[in-house]
Amino acid sequence: MKEEIIQTDVLCVGGGIAGLMAAIRASEVGAKVIVADKANTVRSGSAGLGNDHFRCYIPEVHGPDMKPNLESLVRSQVGGPMRQGVFLRTWVEKSFDIVKLWESWGIPMRYEGRYEFAGHGLPGRILASLKYAGKDQKSVLTREARKRGVTVINRVMMFDLINHNGNLVALGIDTRNDRLLVFEAKSVVLGTGLCTRLYPSPTPGHMFNIAYSPNNTGDGRAMAYRAGAALANIELTMRWAGPKYFARCGKGTWIGVLRDPEGKPIGPFVTKPDRKLGDMAADIWHSAFEDFAKSGKGPVYMDCSGISEEDYQYMRHWLEHEGNASFLDYLEEEKIDLKERPVEFSTYEMHLSGGVYYNEKGETSVRGLYAAGDELFGGISGAATFGWIAGDSAGSYSRNAALPDAEEARSHIEAKKQEIRQMLGRARGPAWKEANTALQQIMQEYAGPIRSETLLNAGLTHVRRLKEKVRTTLVAKDRHDLARSLEVINLVDLAELLFLAALERKETRAGHVRVDYPFTNPLLDKLLLVRKGDEGPVMEWKALQR
Amino acid sequence: MPPLIDENMCTHCGACVDVCQSDVFSMRVEDTVPDATYADDCWHCGACVMECPVQAITLRIPLPMMVCYK
């Protein structure tokens, strides 16, 4: 195996919105920066095909008081409070600066010359989602990064982070060629997005039919944990909703009314298509689609009938920017006219809303290690804002930090190389997809919609057995398979932590339904942190300050 | 399944191989039509369709992803 040692001030792991913003800012403050992306930063990740709404506070639109905007942000946190008050205030205060930056780089942040807020709206409340044309946002950010001297290395999957006496050495494999990259970085910014593929997709046999990028497998979370950083609320999950069977994000972009089969709106917010509001019913009533099905009153439809031609074109325009171009093409091919035909919506699979704990400066609990974006769910605006902030912090930190020496971590590196050689060299054994399917089956049955102490304990045993099998028997027939296998290793590690944290959180909260503790305990309005200890995972409750 | 490349239109530029986030394509032999080697990993996002400079790629959405309408 060819090994290449690369030195840098700042290594951005993942070239999504957070990673690219971090790279741009770190470079501006004088750091030498490398972005390593599993795919290609131009189209990778959940934001690769675009987005159309950016949560922000614009004083000229919202007025001088940012409190209503802050309140709306607090309410939008999945699973209740996940962030410190100072983090949320920083987000709201900084968001408009980021909007202006993006605009100056050529991402269209205005509609017909004005800042346009629409979607995810409640009647009488402020609108916090700025409509923007983000279809090509990542090629713009990649260009801006390169313009500032950032080196972008595509097709490298970062899979391990070694914290050797406080020095960070990061390992990545080339997903197409025989090459191991060893990064000696003064600081590292994690920005690998959400963690999907832990739970089965709604479509049997189609693991990649999910709303968020199926290539985001929690690599940053697993790496952070192994390097000693704390993960927060890893047991909390969320579920998105959208067109049934054709899993896509963007329900806030639809202009229609969610109705039952008789045509009755399921929510109290709108009775006809409303361009400004959309229909918040499913944002607030997360289990609506399932509740209707279970009670025999389903299915639930997104009904755009009655929409004006102008609003219809407006919706199509934004759906295209929200990464739904292939969905629109499909509707056209199948001659499904949304003006005439209500389409069924459903809830999709579970995925993690918790992740790497990072503060308002992008700092994790390990010195020199930063994180941003959906390493702890925050959507596009969170990724852009805290990517920028984390880049600023990492760049500044690197000025006085020493370069680590990979040779000090040599035994660890050799052990990893040996694991890789074994995966590539085994004659027989399970391939990554078999292992991933086995994991999804356990997650769904033992840590899925129903959780209890007995189920979680049994599931933990199963996951540990699977982990051992994955570590010792996985077979990768080529580089593509090797990257997928390393993803599964990360997923299994996170699954074990999820079971442990789910046992510890003895209450029901959002997607974490403990049938043996059926209510939300206000005393547990806290972060549950899990980190690596000498004897295994260690848990700690951390209070949240408003 | 997923991405279909029109062999008569494809110029072998490799744009699809470059951008696909699921690493679906490979060009096994230089200057040939890319192969959808890992078609099962397709997200049906349409990046290849968007980035193909000669519009040689179409997505075939598999039947289990059918949109259910009234």
Coordinates of C-alpha atoms in Angstrom, one line a residue:
Chain A
M1 CA 0.0 0.0 0.0
K2 CA 1.4 3.3 -1.0
E3 CA 1.6 5.8 1.8
E4 CA 1.7 9.6 1.4
I5 CA 2.4 12.0 4.3
I6 CA 0.8 15.4 3.9
Q7 CA 1.4 18.4 6.2
T8 CA -1.0 21.2 6.6
D9 CA -2.1 23.9 9.1
V10 CA -5.8 23.0 8.8
L11 CA -7.4 19.9 7.4
C12 CA -11.1 20.1 6.6
V13 CA -12.6 16.6 6.7
G14 CA -15.5 16.7 4.2
G15 CA -16.1 19.3 1.6
G16 CA -19.7 20.1 2.2
I17 CA -21.1 23.6 3.1
A18 CA -19.4 23.5 6.5
G19 CA -16.0 22.2 5.3
L20 CA -15.8 24.6 2.4
M21 CA -16.8 27.6 4.5
A22 CA -14.2 26.6 7.1
A23 CA -11.6 26.2 4.5
I24 CA -12.3 29.6 2.9
R25 CA -12.1 31.4 6.3
A26 CA -9.1 29.5 7.6
S27 CA -7.3 30.4 4.4
E28 CA -8.2 34.0 4.8
V29 CA -6.7 34.2 8.3
G30 CA -3.4 32.9 6.8
A31 CA -3.5 29.1 7.2
K32 CA -2.4 26.5 4.7
V33 CA -5.6 24.5 4.2
I34 CA -6.6 21.2 2.7
V35 CA -10.1 19.9 2.1
A36 CA -10.5 16.1 1.7
D37 CA -13.8 14.9 0.3
K38 CA -15.0 11.4 -0.1
A39 CA -16.5 12.4 -3.5
N40 CA -16.2 15.7 -5.3
T41 CA -16.8 19.0 -3.5
V42 CA -18.8 20.3 -6.5
R43 CA -21.7 17.9 -6.0
S44 CA -21.0 15.9 -2.8
G45 CA -23.2 15.5 0.3
S46 CA -26.8 16.5 1.2
A47 CA -26.3 20.0 -0.3
G48 CA -24.7 18.8 -3.5
L49 CA -27.8 19.3 -5.6
G50 CA -28.8 22.5 -4.0
N51 CA -31.0 24.1 -1.4
D52 CA -33.5 26.8 -1.5
H53 CA -34.0 28.1 2.0
F54 CA -31.5 29.6 4.5
R55 CA -32.5 30.3 8.0
C56 CA -31.4 33.9 8.9
Y57 CA -32.2 37.1 10.6
I58 CA -32.1 40.2 8.4
P59 CA -32.7 43.4 10.4
E60 CA -34.1 45.3 7.4
V61 CA -36.7 42.6 6.9
H62 CA -37.4 41.4 10.5
G63 CA -36.8 44.7 12.4
P64 CA -34.3 45.6 15.0
D65 CA -35.3 43.0 17.5
M66 CA -33.9 39.5 16.9
K67 CA -35.8 37.8 19.6
P68 CA -38.7 36.5 17.5
N69 CA -36.1 35.0 15.1
L70 CA -34.2 33.5 18.0
E71 CA -37.5 32.0 19.4
S72 CA -38.3 30.5 16.1
L73 CA -34.8 28.9 16.0
V74 CA -35.2 27.5 19.5
R75 CA -38.5 26.0 18.6
S76 CA -37.1 24.4 15.4
Q77 CA -34.5 22.3 17.3
V78 CA -35.4 18.7 16.8
G79 CA -35.8 16.9 20.0
G80 CA -35.9 20.0 22.2
P81 CA -32.9 22.0 23.4
M82 CA -29.7 20.8 21.8
R83 CA -27.6 23.9 22.0
Q84 CA -26.4 26.5 24.5
G85 CA -28.1 29.9 24.3
V86 CA -24.9 31.6 23.3
F87 CA -24.6 29.2 20.3
L88 CA -28.1 30.1 19.1
R89 CA -27.6 33.8 19.6
T90 CA -24.3 33.7 17.6
W91 CA -26.1 31.8 14.8
V92 CA -28.9 34.4 14.5
E93 CA -26.5 37.4 14.8
K94 CA -24.0 36.1 12.3
S95 CA -26.4 34.6 9.7
F96 CA -26.9 37.8 7.7
D97 CA -23.1 38.3 7.3
I98 CA -23.0 34.9 5.7
V99 CA -25.9 35.7 3.4
K100 CA -24.1 38.9 2.2
L101 CA -20.9 36.9 1.7
W102 CA -22.6 34.3 -0.4
E103 CA -24.3 37.0 -2.4
S104 CA -20.9 38.7 -3.1
W105 CA -19.6 35.3 -4.4
G106 CA -22.5 35.0 -6.9
I107 CA -25.0 32.7 -5.1
P108 CA -28.3 34.3 -5.8
M109 CA -29.7 35.2 -2.3
R110 CA -32.4 37.5 -3.7
Y111 CA -35.6 36.8 -5.6
E112 CA -36.6 39.4 -8.1
G113 CA -34.2 41.9 -6.4
R114 CA -35.5 41.5 -2.8
Y115 CA -34.9 39.2 0.2
E116 CA -37.8 36.8 0.0
F117 CA -38.9 34.8 3.0
A118 CA -41.3 31.9 2.5
G119 CA -42.0 28.3 3.6
H120 CA -42.0 26.6 7.0
G121 CA -44.3 29.4 8.1
L122 CA -47.0 29.7 10.8
P123 CA -49.8 32.3 10.3
G124 CA -49.0 35.5 12.2
R125 CA -45.4 34.5 13.1
I126 CA -42.2 35.6 11.5
L127 CA -40.8 33.8 8.5
A128 CA -37.2 32.8 9.0
S129 CA -36.3 30.9 5.8
L130 CA -34.7 33.1 3.1
K131 CA -35.4 31.8 -0.4
Y132 CA -32.2 31.5 -2.4
A133 CA -31.1 29.8 -5.6
G134 CA -28.6 27.2 -4.3
K135 CA -28.5 24.7 -7.2
D136 CA -24.8 25.5 -7.9
Q137 CA -23.8 26.6 -4.4
K138 CA -21.1 24.0 -4.1
S139 CA -19.3 24.8 -7.3
V140 CA -19.3 28.5 -6.2
L141 CA -17.9 27.6 -2.7
T142 CA -15.3 25.3 -4.3
R143 CA -14.2 28.0 -6.6
E144 CA -13.9 30.6 -3.8
A145 CA -11.9 28.1 -1.7
R146 CA -9.5 27.4 -4.6
K147 CA -9.2 31.1 -5.3
R148 CA -7.8 31.6 -1.8
G149 CA -5.2 28.8 -2.2
V150 CA -7.1 26.0 -0.6
T151 CA -6.0 22.5 -1.9
V152 CA -9.0 20.3 -2.6
I153 CA -8.4 16.6 -2.6
N154 CA -11.4 14.7 -4.0
R155 CA -12.1 10.9 -3.7
V156 CA -10.4 10.5 -0.4
M157 CA -12.4 9.1 2.4
M158 CA -11.1 10.2 5.8
F159 CA -11.8 7.3 8.2
D160 CA -9.7 7.7 11.3
L161 CA -8.3 10.4 13.6
I162 CA -5.5 9.6 15.9
N163 CA -5.1 11.7 19.0
H164 CA -1.5 11.0 20.0
N165 CA -0.8 12.9 23.2
G166 CA -2.8 15.9 21.9
N167 CA -1.3 15.7 18.4
L168 CA -3.8 14.9 15.6
V169 CA -2.9 12.6 12.8
A170 CA -5.7 11.8 10.3
L171 CA -5.9 8.9 7.9
G172 CA -7.7 8.7 4.6
I173 CA -7.9 6.2 1.7
D174 CA -8.0 7.1 -1.9
T175 CA -11.4 5.6 -3.0
R176 CA -10.1 4.8 -6.5
N177 CA -6.3 4.1 -6.3
D178 CA -4.0 2.2 -4.0
R179 CA -3.0 5.0 -1.7
L180 CA -3.2 5.8 2.1
L181 CA -3.0 9.5 3.0
V182 CA -1.6 10.4 6.4
F183 CA -2.2 14.0 7.4
E184 CA -0.1 15.8 9.9
A185 CA -2.4 18.7 10.6
K186 CA -2.1 21.4 13.2
S187 CA -5.8 21.5 13.5
V188 CA -8.7 19.5 12.0
V189 CA -12.3 20.7 11.2
L190 CA -14.8 17.9 10.9
G191 CA -17.7 18.5 8.5
T192 CA -18.9 15.1 7.3
G193 CA -22.6 15.9 7.5
L194 CA -25.4 13.7 8.9
C195 CA -25.3 10.1 9.8
T196 CA -27.6 8.1 7.5
R197 CA -27.8 4.4 6.6
L198 CA -28.1 3.3 10.2
Y199 CA -31.8 2.6 9.7
P200 CA -33.5 0.9 6.7
S201 CA -34.9 3.0 4.0
P202 CA -38.7 2.8 3.4
T203 CA -38.0 0.9 0.2
P204 CA -36.9 -2.7 0.8
G205 CA -33.7 -3.5 -1.2
H206 CA -33.0 0.1 -2.1
M207 CA -30.6 1.3 0.6
F208 CA -29.8 4.5 -1.2
N209 CA -33.4 5.7 -1.6
I210 CA -33.3 8.2 1.3
A211 CA -33.9 12.0 1.6
Y212 CA -30.4 13.0 2.9
S213 CA -27.2 12.0 1.2
P214 CA -26.8 8.2 1.6
N215 CA -23.0 8.8 1.5
N216 CA -23.0 10.6 4.8
T217 CA -22.4 7.8 7.3
G218 CA -21.3 9.6 10.4
D219 CA -17.6 9.3 9.6
G220 CA -16.9 12.6 11.5
R221 CA -18.8 11.4 14.6
A222 CA -16.9 8.1 14.7
M223 CA -13.5 9.7 14.1
A224 CA -14.2 12.4 16.8
Y225 CA -15.2 9.7 19.3
R226 CA -12.1 7.7 18.7
A227 CA -9.9 10.8 19.1
G228 CA -11.5 11.4 22.5
A229 CA -14.0 14.1 21.7
A230 CA -17.5 14.1 23.2
L231 CA -20.6 13.2 21.2
A232 CA -23.9 14.9 22.3
N233 CA -27.4 13.4 22.3
I234 CA -26.3 10.6 20.0
E235 CA -29.5 8.6 21.0
L236 CA -31.9 11.3 19.7
T237 CA -33.2 10.7 16.2
M238 CA -35.3 12.6 13.7
R239 CA -37.4 11.6 10.7
W240 CA -38.0 13.7 7.6
A241 CA -41.1 13.5 5.4
G242 CA -41.8 14.0 1.8
P243 CA -43.2 12.3 -1.3
K244 CA -43.9 8.7 -0.5
Y245 CA -41.3 6.2 -2.1
F246 CA -39.3 9.0 -3.9
A247 CA -37.4 10.2 -0.8
R248 CA -36.5 13.8 -1.1
C249 CA -35.9 16.7 1.3
G250 CA -37.8 20.0 0.7
K251 CA -41.3 19.6 2.1
G252 CA -41.1 23.3 3.1
T253 CA -40.8 24.2 -0.6
W254 CA -44.2 22.7 -1.5
I255 CA -47.1 25.0 -1.9
G256 CA -50.1 22.9 -1.1
V257 CA -52.2 21.6 1.7
L258 CA -51.8 18.3 3.5
R259 CA -55.2 16.6 3.3
D260 CA -56.8 13.3 4.2
P261 CA -58.5 11.2 1.5
E262 CA -61.8 13.1 2.0
G263 CA -60.0 16.3 1.2
K264 CA -60.0 17.7 4.8
P265 CA -56.8 19.5 5.8
I266 CA -55.0 17.5 8.5
G267 CA -53.6 20.7 10.2
P268 CA -55.1 24.0 11.2
F269 CA -52.7 26.3 9.4
V270 CA -53.8 26.5 5.8
T271 CA -56.9 25.5 3.8
K272 CA -55.6 26.4 0.3
P273 CA -52.1 26.6 -1.2
D274 CA -50.2 29.5 0.3
R275 CA -46.9 30.6 -1.2
K276 CA -45.7 32.3 2.0
L277 CA -46.5 29.6 4.5
G278 CA -46.5 26.2 2.8
D279 CA -48.1 23.8 5.2
M280 CA -46.4 23.5 8.6
A281 CA -48.7 20.6 9.7
A282 CA -46.1 17.9 9.2
D283 CA -43.2 20.0 10.6
I284 CA -45.1 20.2 13.9
W285 CA -47.0 16.9 13.9
H286 CA -44.1 14.6 12.9
S287 CA -45.9 11.4 13.1
A288 CA -49.0 12.6 11.2
F289 CA -48.6 10.3 8.2
E290 CA -48.2 7.2 10.4
D291 CA -50.9 8.2 12.7
F292 CA -53.4 8.5 9.8
A293 CA -52.3 5.2 8.4
K294 CA -52.5 3.4 11.8
S295 CA -56.0 4.7 12.5
G296 CA -57.2 3.6 9.1
K297 CA -57.8 7.1 7.9
G298 CA -54.8 7.4 5.6
P299 CA -53.1 8.1 3.3
V300 CA -52.3 11.8 3.6
Y301 CA -51.8 13.8 0.4
M302 CA -49.9 16.9 -0.5
D303 CA -52.6 18.7 -2.5
C304 CA -51.5 21.6 -4.7
S305 CA -54.8 21.8 -6.6
G306 CA -56.1 25.3 -6.7
I307 CA -52.6 26.7 -7.0
S308 CA -52.2 29.7 -9.4
E309 CA -50.0 29.2 -12.4
E310 CA -47.6 31.8 -11.0
D311 CA -47.3 30.1 -7.7
Y312 CA -46.9 26.7 -9.5
Q313 CA -44.0 28.0 -11.5
Y314 CA -42.6 29.6 -8.3
M315 CA -42.7 26.2 -6.5
R316 CA -41.1 24.4 -9.4
H317 CA -38.3 26.9 -9.5
W318 CA -37.5 26.4 -5.9
L319 CA -37.9 22.6 -5.9
E320 CA -35.2 22.6 -8.6
H321 CA -32.9 24.6 -6.4
E322 CA -33.7 22.4 -3.4
G323 CA -32.2 19.4 -5.1
N324 CA -35.4 18.0 -6.6
A325 CA -34.5 18.3 -10.3
S326 CA -34.7 14.6 -10.9
F327 CA -38.0 14.4 -9.1
L328 CA -39.4 17.1 -11.4
D329 CA -38.1 15.3 -14.4
Y330 CA -39.8 12.1 -13.2
L331 CA -43.1 13.8 -12.8
E332 CA -42.9 15.2 -16.3
E333 CA -42.0 11.8 -17.8
E334 CA -44.9 10.1 -15.9
K335 CA -47.2 13.0 -16.8
I336 CA -48.1 13.6 -13.2
D337 CA -49.5 17.2 -13.0
L338 CA -49.3 18.5 -9.4
K339 CA -52.0 21.1 -10.2
E340 CA -54.4 18.2 -10.7
R341 CA -53.0 15.3 -8.8
P342 CA -52.5 15.2 -5.0
V343 CA -49.4 13.1 -4.2
E344 CA -49.0 10.9 -1.1
F345 CA -46.5 12.0 1.5
S346 CA -45.0 9.8 4.1
T347 CA -42.4 9.8 6.9
Y348 CA -39.0 8.5 6.1
E349 CA -36.5 6.4 8.1
M350 CA -34.8 7.5 11.3
H351 CA -31.4 9.1 11.4
L352 CA -29.3 10.8 14.1
S353 CA -29.9 14.3 15.1
G354 CA -27.2 14.2 17.7
G355 CA -23.5 14.2 16.9
V356 CA -20.2 15.8 17.7
Y357 CA -20.5 18.3 20.5
Y358 CA -19.2 21.7 19.3
N359 CA -19.6 25.2 20.8
E360 CA -20.2 28.6 19.4
K361 CA -16.6 28.8 18.3
G362 CA -16.7 25.4 16.6
E363 CA -14.5 23.9 19.3
T364 CA -15.0 20.3 20.2
S365 CA -13.8 18.9 23.6
V366 CA -10.4 18.1 22.1
R367 CA -7.8 20.9 21.6
G368 CA -7.2 21.6 17.9
L369 CA -10.3 19.6 16.8
Y370 CA -13.2 21.6 15.5
A371 CA -16.6 20.6 14.0
A372 CA -19.3 22.3 12.1
G373 CA -22.5 21.8 10.2
D374 CA -24.5 18.6 10.5
E375 CA -21.9 17.0 12.7
L376 CA -24.7 18.2 15.1
F377 CA -27.8 19.0 13.0
G378 CA -28.1 22.6 11.9
G379 CA -29.1 22.6 8.3
I380 CA -27.6 24.8 5.6
S381 CA -27.5 28.0 7.5
G382 CA -26.0 26.3 10.5
A383 CA -23.4 24.7 8.3
A384 CA -22.5 27.9 6.5
T385 CA -22.3 30.0 9.7
F386 CA -20.5 27.6 12.0
G387 CA -18.3 26.4 9.1
W388 CA -17.1 30.0 8.8
I389 CA -16.6 30.3 12.5
A390 CA -14.8 27.0 12.9
G391 CA -12.5 27.9 10.1
D392 CA -11.7 31.2 11.8
S393 CA -11.0 29.4 15.1
A394 CA -8.9 26.6 13.5
G395 CA -6.9 29.0 11.3
S396 CA -6.1 31.2 14.3
Y397 CA -5.2 28.2 16.5
S398 CA -2.8 26.9 13.9
R399 CA -0.7 30.0 14.1
N400 CA 0.8 28.9 17.4
A401 CA 0.4 25.1 17.1
A402 CA 3.2 22.7 16.3
L403 CA 2.9 20.2 13.4
P404 CA 2.4 16.7 14.7
D405 CA 4.7 13.9 13.8
A406 CA 3.0 10.9 12.3
E407 CA 5.9 8.6 13.2
E408 CA 4.8 8.9 16.8
A409 CA 1.5 7.3 15.9
R410 CA 3.3 4.7 13.6
S411 CA 2.0 1.6 15.5
H412 CA -1.6 2.8 15.2
I413 CA -1.1 3.6 11.5
E414 CA 0.4 0.2 10.8
A415 CA -2.5 -1.5 12.6
K416 CA -5.0 0.3 10.3
K417 CA -3.0 -0.6 7.3
Q418 CA -3.1 -4.2 8.3
E419 CA -7.0 -4.1 8.8
I420 CA -7.2 -2.6 5.2
R421 CA -5.0 -5.3 3.7
Q422 CA -7.0 -8.0 5.4
M423 CA -10.3 -6.6 4.1
L424 CA -8.9 -6.4 0.6
G425 CA -7.2 -9.8 0.9
R426 CA -9.8 -12.1 2.4
A427 CA -11.0 -14.8 0.0
R428 CA -14.5 -15.0 1.5
G429 CA -16.7 -13.3 4.0
P430 CA -19.5 -10.8 4.1
A431 CA -19.4 -7.7 1.8
W432 CA -20.2 -4.2 3.2
K433 CA -23.9 -4.3 2.1
E434 CA -24.6 -7.5 3.9
A435 CA -23.1 -6.1 7.1
N436 CA -25.0 -2.8 6.6
T437 CA -28.3 -4.6 6.1
A438 CA -27.7 -6.7 9.3
L439 CA -27.0 -3.5 11.2
Q440 CA -30.1 -1.7 9.9
Q441 CA -32.2 -4.7 10.9
I442 CA -30.9 -4.6 14.5
M443 CA -31.3 -0.8 14.7
Q444 CA -34.9 -0.9 13.5
E445 CA -36.0 -3.7 15.8
Y446 CA -34.1 -2.8 19.0
A447 CA -33.5 0.9 18.8
G448 CA -36.2 2.0 16.4
P449 CA -39.6 3.5 16.9
I450 CA -40.0 1.5 20.2
R451 CA -37.2 1.4 22.8
S452 CA -37.1 -0.1 26.2
E453 CA -34.5 -1.4 28.6
T454 CA -34.9 -5.0 27.7
L455 CA -35.0 -4.3 23.9
L456 CA -32.0 -2.0 24.1
N457 CA -29.9 -4.4 26.2
A458 CA -30.6 -7.3 23.8
G459 CA -29.9 -5.0 20.8
L460 CA -26.6 -3.9 22.3
T461 CA -25.5 -7.5 22.6
H462 CA -26.4 -8.1 18.9
V463 CA -24.6 -5.0 17.8
R464 CA -21.5 -6.0 19.7
R465 CA -21.5 -9.4 18.1
L466 CA -21.9 -7.8 14.7
K467 CA -19.1 -5.4 15.4
E468 CA -16.8 -8.2 16.0
K469 CA -17.8 -9.9 12.8
V470 CA -17.4 -6.7 10.8
R471 CA -13.9 -6.1 12.2
T472 CA -12.7 -9.6 11.5
T473 CA -14.5 -10.9 8.5
L474 CA -15.5 -8.1 6.1
V475 CA -14.4 -8.5 2.5
A476 CA -13.7 -5.6 0.1
K477 CA -13.2 -6.6 -3.5
D478 CA -12.0 -3.2 -4.7
R479 CA -11.3 0.4 -3.5
H480 CA -15.0 1.4 -3.8
D481 CA -15.9 -1.5 -1.6
L482 CA -13.1 -0.6 0.8
A483 CA -14.6 2.9 1.3
R484 CA -18.1 1.4 1.9
S485 CA -16.6 -1.1 4.3
L486 CA -14.9 1.7 6.3
E487 CA -18.3 3.5 6.4
V488 CA -19.9 0.4 7.9
I489 CA -17.2 0.1 10.5
N490 CA -18.0 3.7 11.5
L491 CA -21.8 3.0 11.5
V492 CA -21.4 0.0 13.8
D493 CA -19.2 1.9 16.2
L494 CA -21.9 4.7 16.4
A495 CA -24.6 2.1 16.8
E496 CA -23.0 0.7 19.9
L497 CA -22.8 4.2 21.4
L498 CA -26.4 4.9 20.4
F499 CA -27.6 1.9 22.4
L500 CA -25.6 2.9 25.4
A501 CA -26.9 6.5 25.4
A502 CA -30.5 5.3 24.7
L503 CA -30.3 3.2 27.8
E504 CA -29.0 6.1 29.8
R505 CA -31.8 8.6 28.6
K506 CA -34.7 7.3 30.7
E507 CA -37.4 9.4 29.2
T508 CA -39.3 9.8 25.9
R509 CA -38.1 12.7 23.8
A510 CA -38.9 13.3 20.1
G511 CA -37.8 10.2 18.2
H512 CA -36.4 8.6 21.3
V513 CA -39.5 6.7 22.5
R514 CA -38.8 4.8 25.7
V515 CA -42.1 2.9 26.2
D516 CA -40.8 2.1 29.8
Y517 CA -40.4 5.9 30.4
P518 CA -43.3 7.4 28.4
F519 CA -43.0 11.1 29.2
T520 CA -40.5 13.9 28.5
N521 CA -38.7 14.7 31.8
P522 CA -37.9 18.4 32.0
L523 CA -35.0 17.6 34.3
L524 CA -33.4 15.9 31.3
D525 CA -33.5 19.0 29.2
K526 CA -29.8 18.5 28.9
L527 CA -27.0 17.2 26.6
L528 CA -26.1 13.6 27.2
L529 CA -22.4 13.5 26.3
V530 CA -20.5 10.3 25.6
R531 CA -16.8 10.0 25.2
K532 CA -14.1 7.4 25.1
G533 CA -12.7 6.4 28.5
D534 CA -10.0 4.0 29.5
E535 CA -12.5 1.3 30.2
G536 CA -14.9 2.1 27.4
P537 CA -17.5 4.8 26.8
V538 CA -18.1 7.3 29.6
M539 CA -21.4 9.3 29.9
E540 CA -22.0 12.7 31.4
W541 CA -25.0 15.0 31.5
K542 CA -24.3 18.6 30.6
A543 CA -26.7 21.5 31.5
L544 CA -27.9 23.9 28.9
Q545 CA -27.8 27.6 29.6
R546 CA -30.5 29.6 27.9
Chain B
M1 CA -31.1 0.4 -13.4
P2 CA -30.3 4.1 -12.8
P3 CA -28.2 6.3 -15.1
L4 CA -28.4 5.4 -18.8
I5 CA -25.7 6.8 -21.0
D6 CA -26.4 7.2 -24.7
E7 CA -23.4 5.7 -26.3
N8 CA -23.8 7.6 -29.5
M9 CA -23.9 10.9 -27.7
C10 CA -21.2 10.3 -25.0
T11 CA -17.9 12.1 -25.7
H12 CA -16.0 10.1 -23.0
C13 CA -15.2 13.3 -21.2
G14 CA -15.6 11.7 -17.7
A15 CA -17.6 14.5 -16.1
C16 CA -20.1 11.9 -14.7
V17 CA -17.2 9.8 -13.3
D18 CA -15.8 13.0 -11.7
V19 CA -19.0 14.3 -10.0
C20 CA -21.0 11.3 -9.0
Q21 CA -21.1 11.5 -5.2
S22 CA -22.0 7.8 -4.9
D23 CA -19.0 6.8 -7.1
V24 CA -21.4 4.9 -9.4
F25 CA -19.4 5.3 -12.6
S26 CA -16.0 4.1 -13.6
M27 CA -14.1 4.4 -16.9
R28 CA -12.3 1.1 -17.0
V29 CA -10.6 1.8 -20.3
E30 CA -9.5 5.4 -21.1
D31 CA -11.6 7.2 -23.7
T32 CA -14.6 4.9 -23.6
V33 CA -18.2 5.2 -22.4
P34 CA -18.2 5.1 -18.6
D35 CA -19.7 2.1 -17.0
A36 CA -22.3 2.4 -14.2
T37 CA -20.3 -0.1 -12.1
Y38 CA -22.1 0.5 -8.8
A39 CA -25.6 1.3 -10.0
D40 CA -27.1 0.0 -6.8
D41 CA -25.4 3.0 -5.0
C42 CA -27.3 5.5 -7.2
W43 CA -29.1 8.2 -5.1
H44 CA -31.0 9.3 -8.3
C45 CA -29.9 12.8 -7.5
G46 CA -29.3 13.7 -11.1
A47 CA -25.8 15.3 -10.7
C48 CA -24.6 13.3 -13.7
V49 CA -27.5 14.5 -15.8
M50 CA -26.8 18.1 -14.9
E51 CA -23.1 17.9 -15.4
C52 CA -23.0 16.0 -18.7
P53 CA -22.0 18.6 -21.3
V54 CA -23.9 16.8 -24.1
Q55 CA -27.0 15.7 -22.3
A56 CA -26.2 12.0 -22.9
I57 CA -27.4 10.8 -19.6
T58 CA -30.9 10.1 -18.4
L59 CA -32.1 8.6 -15.1
R60 CA -34.5 5.7 -15.1
I61 CA -36.3 5.9 -11.8
P62 CA -36.8 2.3 -10.5
L63 CA -40.4 1.1 -10.0
P64 CA -40.1 1.0 -6.1
M65 CA -39.6 4.7 -6.2
M66 CA -42.9 5.4 -7.9
V67 CA -44.8 8.5 -6.9
C68 CA -48.2 7.6 -5.5
Y69 CA -50.9 10.0 -6.6
K70 CA -54.7 10.2 -6.5

